[in-house]
Amino acid sequence: MTIERTLSIIKPDGVQKNLIGEVYRRFEQAGLKVIAARMLHLSTAQAEAFYAVHRERPFYRDLVNYMTTGPVIAQVLEGENAIEAHRRIMGATDPKKADPGTIRRDFAASIEENVVHGSDAAETARQEISFFFAQADICPRTR
Ligand code: ATP
Ligand code: MG
């Protein structure tokens, strides 16, 4: 077992639906620890940069627009196999394909408006954490 860190976002639809507490409850119940958190309203430039890996995809412009429609909450989660554990809690990208009991199956409206984001690998987690947080913003647990 490896202790990992991953970047998690409650997307604008998740914040709009008042799911902040529900999403955090699921993370905490699974043993993931929030070690940094912030709320912000992404600019178009920020959303473009965050999703630059998808810039050639047909849904890129819509994705950038959606991610700037309202505030988001970004957090760093820490725990055993946190990257995979977090993705399991979120469920598949398309809520219709997500397992029952996952965040996306329970709350997402569509493959685009799917409530949450999670890093998909160790290297992207590092990049995505540094996109939102300086080293000094991260608060490892001391008790
Ligand atoms: P995320 O990166 O947000 O955690 P993911 O890794 O499950 O989700 P990606 O393939 O990385 O999915 O896509 C990033 C985001 O782009 C998705 O979460 C969703 O909001 C949007 N998206 C993905 N595929 C589509 C699609 N076919 N049509 C519209 N939007 C999509
Ligand atoms: Mg992804």
XYZ file of N, CA, C and O and ligand atoms in Angstrom:
604
model
N 0.836 -1.206 0.000
C 0.000 0.000 0.000
C 0.873 1.259 0.000
O 1.865 1.332 0.708
N 0.475 2.221 -0.801
C 1.244 3.454 -0.917
C 0.365 4.630 -0.517
O -0.775 4.728 -0.974
N 0.905 5.509 0.297
C 0.190 6.750 0.604
C 0.401 7.707 -0.564
O 1.543 8.017 -0.916
N -0.704 8.120 -1.167
C -0.651 9.018 -2.325
C -1.437 10.291 -2.033
O -2.249 10.336 -1.116
N -1.202 11.273 -2.907
C -2.013 12.501 -2.916
C -2.661 12.637 -4.282
O -2.051 12.295 -5.296
N -3.877 13.152 -4.290
C -4.570 13.378 -5.560
C -5.305 14.707 -5.523
O -5.609 15.226 -4.444
N -5.562 15.245 -6.706
C -6.285 16.521 -6.797
C -7.740 16.218 -7.130
O -8.032 15.469 -8.073
N -8.613 16.792 -6.351
C -10.052 16.596 -6.481
C -10.708 17.956 -6.679
O -10.268 18.946 -6.090
N -11.732 18.000 -7.523
C -12.506 19.242 -7.697
C -13.987 18.915 -7.593
O -14.453 17.955 -8.224
N -14.712 19.706 -6.809
C -16.172 19.705 -6.905
C -16.500 20.759 -7.955
O -16.194 21.948 -7.787
N -17.056 20.309 -9.076
C -17.264 21.164 -10.247
C -18.467 22.097 -10.026
O -19.218 21.939 -9.048
N -18.689 23.062 -10.936
C -19.746 24.060 -10.702
C -21.134 23.467 -10.447
O -21.905 24.016 -9.641
N -21.470 22.359 -11.113
C -22.791 21.753 -10.883
C -22.872 21.134 -9.488
O -23.918 21.183 -8.841
N -21.764 20.587 -9.005
C -21.743 20.005 -7.659
C -21.923 21.066 -6.587
O -22.672 20.880 -5.620
N -21.251 22.215 -6.773
C -21.407 23.332 -5.822
C -22.842 23.859 -5.901
O -23.497 24.079 -4.877
N -23.362 24.020 -7.137
C -24.737 24.535 -7.322
C -25.757 23.635 -6.632
O -26.717 24.124 -6.020
N -25.542 22.337 -6.683
C -26.487 21.381 -6.090
C -26.298 21.218 -4.587
O -26.924 20.345 -3.981
N -25.415 22.019 -4.006
C -25.172 21.980 -2.553
C -24.670 20.608 -2.089
O -25.085 20.097 -1.050
N -23.739 20.064 -2.885
C -23.223 18.724 -2.586
C -21.858 18.742 -1.909
O -21.230 17.686 -1.782
N -21.395 19.908 -1.475
C -20.042 19.984 -0.912
C -19.909 19.014 0.273
O -18.998 18.184 0.318
N -20.839 19.114 1.204
C -20.751 18.264 2.391
C -20.898 16.788 2.060
O -20.177 15.938 2.601
N -21.813 16.472 1.160
C -22.044 15.078 0.764
C -20.781 14.471 0.123
O -20.407 13.337 0.415
N -20.144 15.250 -0.735
C -18.932 14.749 -1.402
C -17.803 14.576 -0.376
O -17.141 13.537 -0.344
N -17.629 15.557 0.487
C -16.584 15.435 1.521
C -16.879 14.249 2.447
O -15.964 13.544 2.864
N -18.150 14.052 2.768
C -18.523 12.922 3.633
C -18.062 11.606 3.016
O -17.505 10.736 3.690
N -18.251 11.466 1.707
C -17.849 10.223 1.040
C -16.334 10.051 1.054
O -15.830 8.940 1.245
N -15.616 11.147 0.839
C -14.149 11.059 0.902
C -13.708 10.631 2.302
O -12.873 9.736 2.468
N -14.277 11.298 3.302
C -13.838 11.030 4.680
C -14.229 9.622 5.117
O -13.449 8.936 5.786
N -15.428 9.194 4.708
C -15.872 7.849 5.080
C -14.955 6.774 4.477
O -14.769 5.720 5.059
N -14.369 7.086 3.332
C -13.456 6.143 2.681
C -12.034 6.239 3.238
O -11.139 5.540 2.763
N -11.825 7.133 4.194
C -10.503 7.237 4.812
C -9.570 8.220 4.126
O -8.400 8.335 4.499
N -10.072 8.932 3.106
C -9.240 9.955 2.462
C -9.246 11.211 3.327
O -10.282 11.591 3.873
N -8.076 11.834 3.439
C -7.950 13.022 4.288
C -7.790 14.265 3.428
O -6.966 14.293 2.513
N -8.583 15.307 3.722
C -8.432 16.593 3.036
C -7.233 17.301 3.666
O -7.235 17.578 4.866
N -6.192 17.566 2.867
C -4.991 18.227 3.413
C -4.768 19.614 2.804
O -3.821 20.304 3.159
N -5.686 20.029 1.894
C -5.694 21.403 1.373
C -7.040 21.607 0.699
O -7.607 20.647 0.161
N -7.559 22.822 0.737
C -8.851 23.100 0.098
C -8.970 24.583 -0.212
O -8.482 25.426 0.542
N -9.611 24.896 -1.332
C -9.916 26.296 -1.657
C -11.089 26.370 -2.631
O -11.292 25.468 -3.441
N -11.850 27.479 -2.498
C -12.942 27.749 -3.432
C -12.487 28.842 -4.377
O -11.854 29.815 -3.944
N -12.810 28.685 -5.654
C -12.487 29.726 -6.628
C -13.414 29.609 -7.822
O -14.011 28.551 -8.062
N -13.559 30.735 -8.538
C -14.319 30.732 -9.777
C -13.288 30.798 -10.900
O -12.621 31.815 -11.071
N -13.141 29.702 -11.637
C -12.104 29.623 -12.662
C -12.364 30.645 -13.769
O -13.503 30.798 -14.227
N -11.305 31.297 -14.228
C -11.390 32.113 -15.441
C -11.331 31.178 -16.651
O -10.934 30.009 -16.533
N -11.692 31.707 -17.818
C -11.572 30.901 -19.041
C -10.132 30.456 -19.239
O -9.871 29.289 -19.557
N -9.195 31.356 -19.023
C -7.774 31.000 -19.210
C -7.354 29.890 -18.256
O -6.611 28.975 -18.640
N -7.827 29.947 -17.019
C -7.480 28.890 -16.055
C -8.078 27.541 -16.470
O -7.403 26.510 -16.394
N -9.356 27.556 -16.876
C -9.999 26.296 -17.273
C -9.331 25.728 -18.528
O -9.125 24.517 -18.641
N -8.975 26.603 -19.467
C -8.269 26.143 -20.678
C -6.947 25.488 -20.309
O -6.584 24.446 -20.847
N -6.243 26.112 -19.388
C -4.932 25.578 -18.997
C -5.093 24.263 -18.246
O -4.360 23.293 -18.487
N -6.063 24.200 -17.344
C -6.240 22.986 -16.554
C -6.576 21.799 -17.451
O -6.096 20.680 -17.237
N -7.411 22.028 -18.476
C -7.849 20.943 -19.355
C -7.089 20.945 -20.687
O -7.586 20.378 -21.671
N -5.895 21.531 -20.715
C -5.117 21.621 -21.961
C -4.919 20.254 -22.613
O -4.884 20.143 -23.846
N -4.819 19.207 -21.792
C -4.629 17.851 -22.326
C -5.788 17.442 -23.245
O -5.615 16.608 -24.134
N -6.946 18.062 -23.064
C -8.125 17.719 -23.875
C -8.375 18.713 -25.012
O -9.448 18.686 -25.625
N -7.393 19.594 -25.320
C -7.719 20.708 -26.227
C -8.084 20.269 -27.642
O -8.761 21.014 -28.353
N -7.668 19.072 -28.049
C -8.036 18.602 -29.399
C -9.370 17.850 -29.407
O -9.847 17.460 -30.476
N -9.945 17.622 -28.234
C -11.175 16.825 -28.172
C -12.374 17.698 -28.559
O -12.386 18.907 -28.306
N -13.402 17.082 -29.174
C -14.554 17.876 -29.644
C -15.310 18.572 -28.518
O -15.957 19.590 -28.750
N -15.190 18.036 -27.278
C -15.954 18.625 -26.175
C -15.177 19.702 -25.413
O -15.671 20.244 -24.426
N -13.966 20.040 -25.892
C -13.083 20.928 -25.112
C -13.720 22.291 -24.833
O -13.721 22.766 -23.697
N -14.277 22.953 -25.853
C -14.816 24.314 -25.658
C -15.999 24.284 -24.678
O -16.098 25.109 -23.772
N -16.879 23.291 -24.854
C -18.013 23.149 -23.937
C -17.533 22.875 -22.510
O -18.109 23.387 -21.538
N -16.493 22.055 -22.391
C -15.952 21.717 -21.072
C -15.407 22.974 -20.383
O -15.684 23.207 -19.194
N -14.674 23.789 -21.125
C -14.132 25.036 -20.562
C -15.281 25.962 -20.153
O -15.263 26.551 -19.067
N -16.297 26.061 -21.010
C -17.444 26.917 -20.671
C -18.130 26.436 -19.390
O -18.400 27.223 -18.480
N -18.403 25.148 -19.333
C -19.059 24.551 -18.149
C -18.257 24.807 -16.886
O -18.817 25.196 -15.835
N -16.941 24.634 -16.960
C -16.114 24.749 -15.756
C -15.997 26.189 -15.261
O -15.512 26.424 -14.151
N -16.451 27.150 -16.092
C -16.400 28.558 -15.685
C -17.789 29.109 -15.355
O -17.939 30.312 -15.147
N -18.801 28.252 -15.299
C -20.165 28.736 -15.045
C -20.421 29.084 -13.586
O -21.440 29.714 -13.270
N -19.563 28.646 -12.693
C -19.766 28.927 -11.272
C -18.533 28.520 -10.497
O -17.605 27.940 -11.065
N -18.539 28.805 -9.192
C -17.364 28.461 -8.383
C -17.178 26.948 -8.258
O -18.139 26.172 -8.361
N -15.939 26.578 -8.024
C -15.573 25.180 -7.757
C -14.853 25.130 -6.412
O -14.437 26.171 -5.884
N -14.737 23.922 -5.877
C -13.878 23.721 -4.712
C -12.828 22.697 -5.092
O -13.163 21.594 -5.549
N -11.566 23.085 -4.928
C -10.458 22.162 -5.201
C -9.891 21.701 -3.873
O -9.804 22.478 -2.914
N -9.548 20.397 -3.794
C -8.925 19.887 -2.585
C -7.860 18.859 -2.935
O -7.920 18.215 -3.975
N -6.892 18.760 -2.027
C -5.911 17.682 -2.107
C -6.350 16.620 -1.115
O -6.616 16.920 0.061
N -6.460 15.390 -1.608
C -6.810 14.255 -0.759
C -5.574 13.384 -0.584
O -4.833 13.160 -1.539
N -5.394 12.885 0.625
C -4.262 12.003 0.903
C -4.784 10.707 1.504
O -5.712 10.721 2.325
N -4.161 9.609 1.112
C -4.549 8.316 1.681
C -3.928 7.175 0.914
O -3.215 7.393 -0.075
N -4.227 5.962 1.351
C -3.698 4.772 0.689
C -4.297 4.676 -0.708
O -5.518 4.721 -0.875
N -3.417 4.571 -1.695
C -3.858 4.484 -3.099
C -4.910 5.545 -3.412
O -5.947 5.263 -4.029
N -4.654 6.774 -2.988
C -5.668 7.832 -3.050
C -6.170 8.096 -4.470
O -7.352 8.409 -4.652
N -5.297 7.958 -5.462
C -5.711 8.290 -6.833
C -6.812 7.336 -7.281
O -7.887 7.764 -7.726
N -6.565 6.056 -7.137
C -7.546 5.040 -7.544
C -8.763 5.044 -6.605
O -9.905 4.926 -7.058
N -8.512 5.195 -5.311
C -9.626 5.188 -4.344
C -10.597 6.332 -4.654
O -11.824 6.156 -4.651
N -10.036 7.502 -4.960
C -10.866 8.666 -5.278
C -11.664 8.428 -6.558
O -12.865 8.729 -6.632
N -11.015 7.845 -7.571
C -11.724 7.610 -8.833
C -12.840 6.579 -8.650
O -13.884 6.659 -9.304
N -12.620 5.624 -7.747
C -13.679 4.648 -7.472
C -14.884 5.321 -6.806
O -16.035 5.023 -7.118
N -14.619 6.259 -5.905
C -15.720 6.972 -5.227
C -16.486 7.845 -6.232
O -17.702 7.974 -6.148
N -15.755 8.436 -7.202
C -16.411 9.287 -8.213
C -17.269 8.462 -9.161
O -18.344 8.884 -9.571
N -16.769 7.299 -9.603
C -17.454 6.502 -10.619
C -17.033 6.913 -12.020
O -16.283 7.877 -12.214
N -17.551 6.175 -13.013
C -17.164 6.398 -14.413
C -17.557 7.804 -14.868
O -18.521 8.391 -14.365
N -16.814 8.309 -15.862
C -17.052 9.656 -16.407
C -18.525 9.845 -16.779
O -19.122 10.881 -16.465
N -19.080 8.843 -17.459
C -20.490 8.886 -17.882
C -21.355 8.317 -16.755
O -21.250 7.132 -16.432
N -22.213 9.128 -16.156
C -22.992 8.640 -15.004
C -23.840 7.416 -15.322
O -24.108 6.609 -14.433
N -24.217 7.267 -16.594
C -25.016 6.085 -16.964
C -24.202 4.802 -16.842
O -24.744 3.721 -16.673
N -22.873 4.942 -16.922
C -21.988 3.765 -16.820
C -21.368 3.636 -15.431
O -20.614 2.695 -15.167
N -21.651 4.585 -14.562
C -21.045 4.581 -13.225
C -21.773 3.595 -12.319
O -22.995 3.416 -12.412
N -21.013 2.950 -11.435
C -21.608 1.976 -10.516
C -22.555 2.663 -9.532
O -22.320 3.813 -9.136
N -23.606 1.932 -9.088
C -24.482 2.463 -8.045
C -23.665 2.818 -6.799
O -22.698 2.124 -6.471
N -24.046 3.896 -6.154
C -23.350 4.309 -4.936
C -22.165 5.217 -5.184
O -21.548 5.700 -4.233
N -21.816 5.454 -6.458
C -20.754 6.419 -6.754
C -21.345 7.830 -6.856
O -22.549 7.991 -7.078
N -20.496 8.828 -6.710
C -20.959 10.223 -6.753
C -21.626 10.515 -8.094
O -22.706 11.116 -8.158
N -20.967 10.095 -9.184
C -21.514 10.442 -10.501
C -22.835 9.720 -10.771
O -23.762 10.310 -11.335
N -22.934 8.458 -10.393
C -24.205 7.739 -10.593
C -25.315 8.399 -9.776
O -26.449 8.542 -10.236
N -24.989 8.803 -8.557
C -26.021 9.338 -7.672
C -26.419 10.772 -8.029
O -27.568 11.149 -7.803
N -25.480 11.572 -8.561
C -25.754 13.009 -8.665
C -25.508 13.655 -10.036
O -25.953 14.777 -10.253
N -24.761 12.983 -10.943
C -24.378 13.677 -12.183
C -25.524 13.705 -13.180
O -26.279 12.744 -13.319
N -25.628 14.820 -13.911
C -26.687 14.997 -14.906
C -26.295 14.401 -16.251
O -27.155 13.977 -17.018
N -25.002 14.390 -16.578
C -24.566 13.965 -17.919
C -23.079 13.648 -17.903
O -22.401 13.876 -16.896
N -22.567 13.150 -19.024
C -21.131 12.844 -19.136
C -20.298 14.122 -18.966
O -19.162 14.060 -18.527
N -20.861 15.276 -19.321
C -20.126 16.533 -19.150
C -20.305 17.071 -17.727
O -19.315 17.284 -17.017
N -21.545 17.263 -17.319
C -21.810 17.841 -15.992
C -21.815 16.707 -14.982
O -22.878 16.195 -14.584
N -20.592 16.320 -14.574
C -20.466 15.098 -13.779
C -19.895 15.336 -12.379
O -19.271 14.454 -11.793
N -20.125 16.545 -11.856
C -20.016 16.882 -10.420
C -18.596 16.967 -9.857
O -18.305 17.839 -9.043
N -17.724 16.054 -10.276
C -16.398 15.974 -9.654
C -15.314 15.711 -10.691
O -15.585 15.169 -11.766
N -14.104 16.098 -10.324
C -12.903 15.764 -11.090
C -11.923 15.047 -10.181
O -11.804 15.402 -9.002
N -11.173 14.114 -10.734
C -10.088 13.499 -9.981
C -8.911 13.187 -10.874
O -9.085 12.752 -12.016
N -7.701 13.408 -10.367
C -6.492 13.085 -11.135
C -6.507 11.607 -11.520
O -7.066 10.774 -10.809
N -5.841 11.304 -12.655
C -5.893 9.916 -13.146
C -4.587 9.146 -13.004
O -4.555 7.960 -13.323
N -3.512 9.790 -12.546
C -2.228 9.083 -12.399
C -1.312 9.932 -11.519
O -1.585 11.116 -11.285
N -0.220 9.323 -11.064
C 0.664 10.010 -10.116
C 1.228 11.310 -10.696
O 1.258 12.341 -10.014
N 1.644 11.272 -11.953
C 2.262 12.462 -12.539
C 1.226 13.570 -12.742
O 1.499 14.741 -12.439
N 0.032 13.210 -13.232
C -1.003 14.244 -13.401
C -1.456 14.773 -12.037
O -1.759 15.959 -11.907
N -1.465 13.919 -11.022
C -1.829 14.392 -9.678
C -0.845 15.475 -9.224
O -1.261 16.523 -8.726
N 0.435 15.211 -9.418
C 1.443 16.222 -9.018
C 1.225 17.534 -9.760
O 1.228 18.615 -9.167
N 1.027 17.438 -11.073
C 0.823 18.660 -11.875
C -0.449 19.388 -11.443
O -0.460 20.616 -11.311
N -1.526 18.643 -11.253
C -2.814 19.265 -10.940
C -2.819 19.868 -9.534
O -3.428 20.921 -9.312
N -2.151 19.216 -8.584
C -2.041 19.788 -7.234
C -1.310 21.126 -7.321
O -1.760 22.128 -6.748
N -0.220 21.177 -8.081
C 0.551 22.429 -8.147
C -0.175 23.503 -8.952
O 0.111 24.687 -8.820
N -1.158 23.094 -9.770
C -1.983 24.077 -10.486
C -2.792 24.909 -9.490
O -2.982 26.120 -9.670
N -3.274 24.290 -8.438
C -4.157 24.970 -7.477
C -3.479 25.372 -6.168
O -3.971 26.274 -5.487
N -2.411 24.697 -5.795
C -1.858 24.882 -4.453
C -0.343 25.072 -4.478
O 0.369 24.325 -5.157
N 0.114 26.047 -3.682
C 1.543 26.175 -3.399
C 1.899 25.180 -2.302
O 1.016 24.725 -1.556
N 3.159 24.865 -2.195
C 3.598 23.917 -1.164
C 3.101 24.353 0.217
O 2.658 23.536 1.019
N 3.136 25.669 0.474
C 2.754 26.182 1.798
C 1.260 26.054 2.086
O 0.831 26.176 3.236
N 0.442 25.816 1.037
C -1.008 25.662 1.226
C -1.379 24.253 1.690
O -2.529 24.009 2.053
N -0.448 23.336 1.605
C -0.742 21.932 1.914
C -0.426 21.666 3.379
O 0.631 22.062 3.883
N -1.379 21.073 4.072
C -1.320 20.925 5.530
C -1.368 19.447 5.912
O -2.431 18.935 6.306
N -0.249 18.745 5.809
C -0.255 17.332 6.196
C -0.710 17.180 7.638
O -0.443 18.061 8.478
N -1.422 16.098 7.917
C -1.958 15.896 9.272
C -0.816 15.665 10.257
O 0.128 14.943 9.976
N -0.950 16.281 11.407
C 0.032 16.087 12.478
C -0.594 15.385 13.678
O 0.077 15.125 14.673
N -1.884 15.097 13.569
C -2.566 14.334 14.619
C -3.827 13.678 14.056
O -4.223 14.012 12.937
P -12.128 14.170 -14.796
O -10.854 14.374 -15.588
O -13.023 15.394 -14.754
O -11.902 13.568 -13.456
P -12.532 11.780 -16.265
O -11.064 11.541 -16.056
O -13.497 10.727 -15.841
O -12.998 13.085 -15.554
P -11.841 12.807 -18.884
O -11.825 11.885 -20.055
O -10.540 13.227 -18.282
O -12.801 12.152 -17.778
O -12.676 14.089 -19.305
C -12.587 15.276 -18.541
C -13.965 15.863 -18.415
O -14.428 16.243 -19.695
C -15.041 14.892 -17.901
O -15.070 14.759 -16.515
C -16.294 15.546 -18.431
O -16.667 16.685 -17.622
C -15.841 16.043 -19.795
N -16.074 15.037 -20.834
C -15.408 13.874 -21.036
N -15.875 13.192 -22.087
C -16.880 13.946 -22.587
C -17.789 13.802 -23.693
N -17.736 12.738 -24.488
N -18.697 14.789 -23.898
C -18.748 15.880 -23.104
N -17.918 16.077 -22.047
C -17.010 15.130 -21.782
Mg -9.577 13.013 -16.492
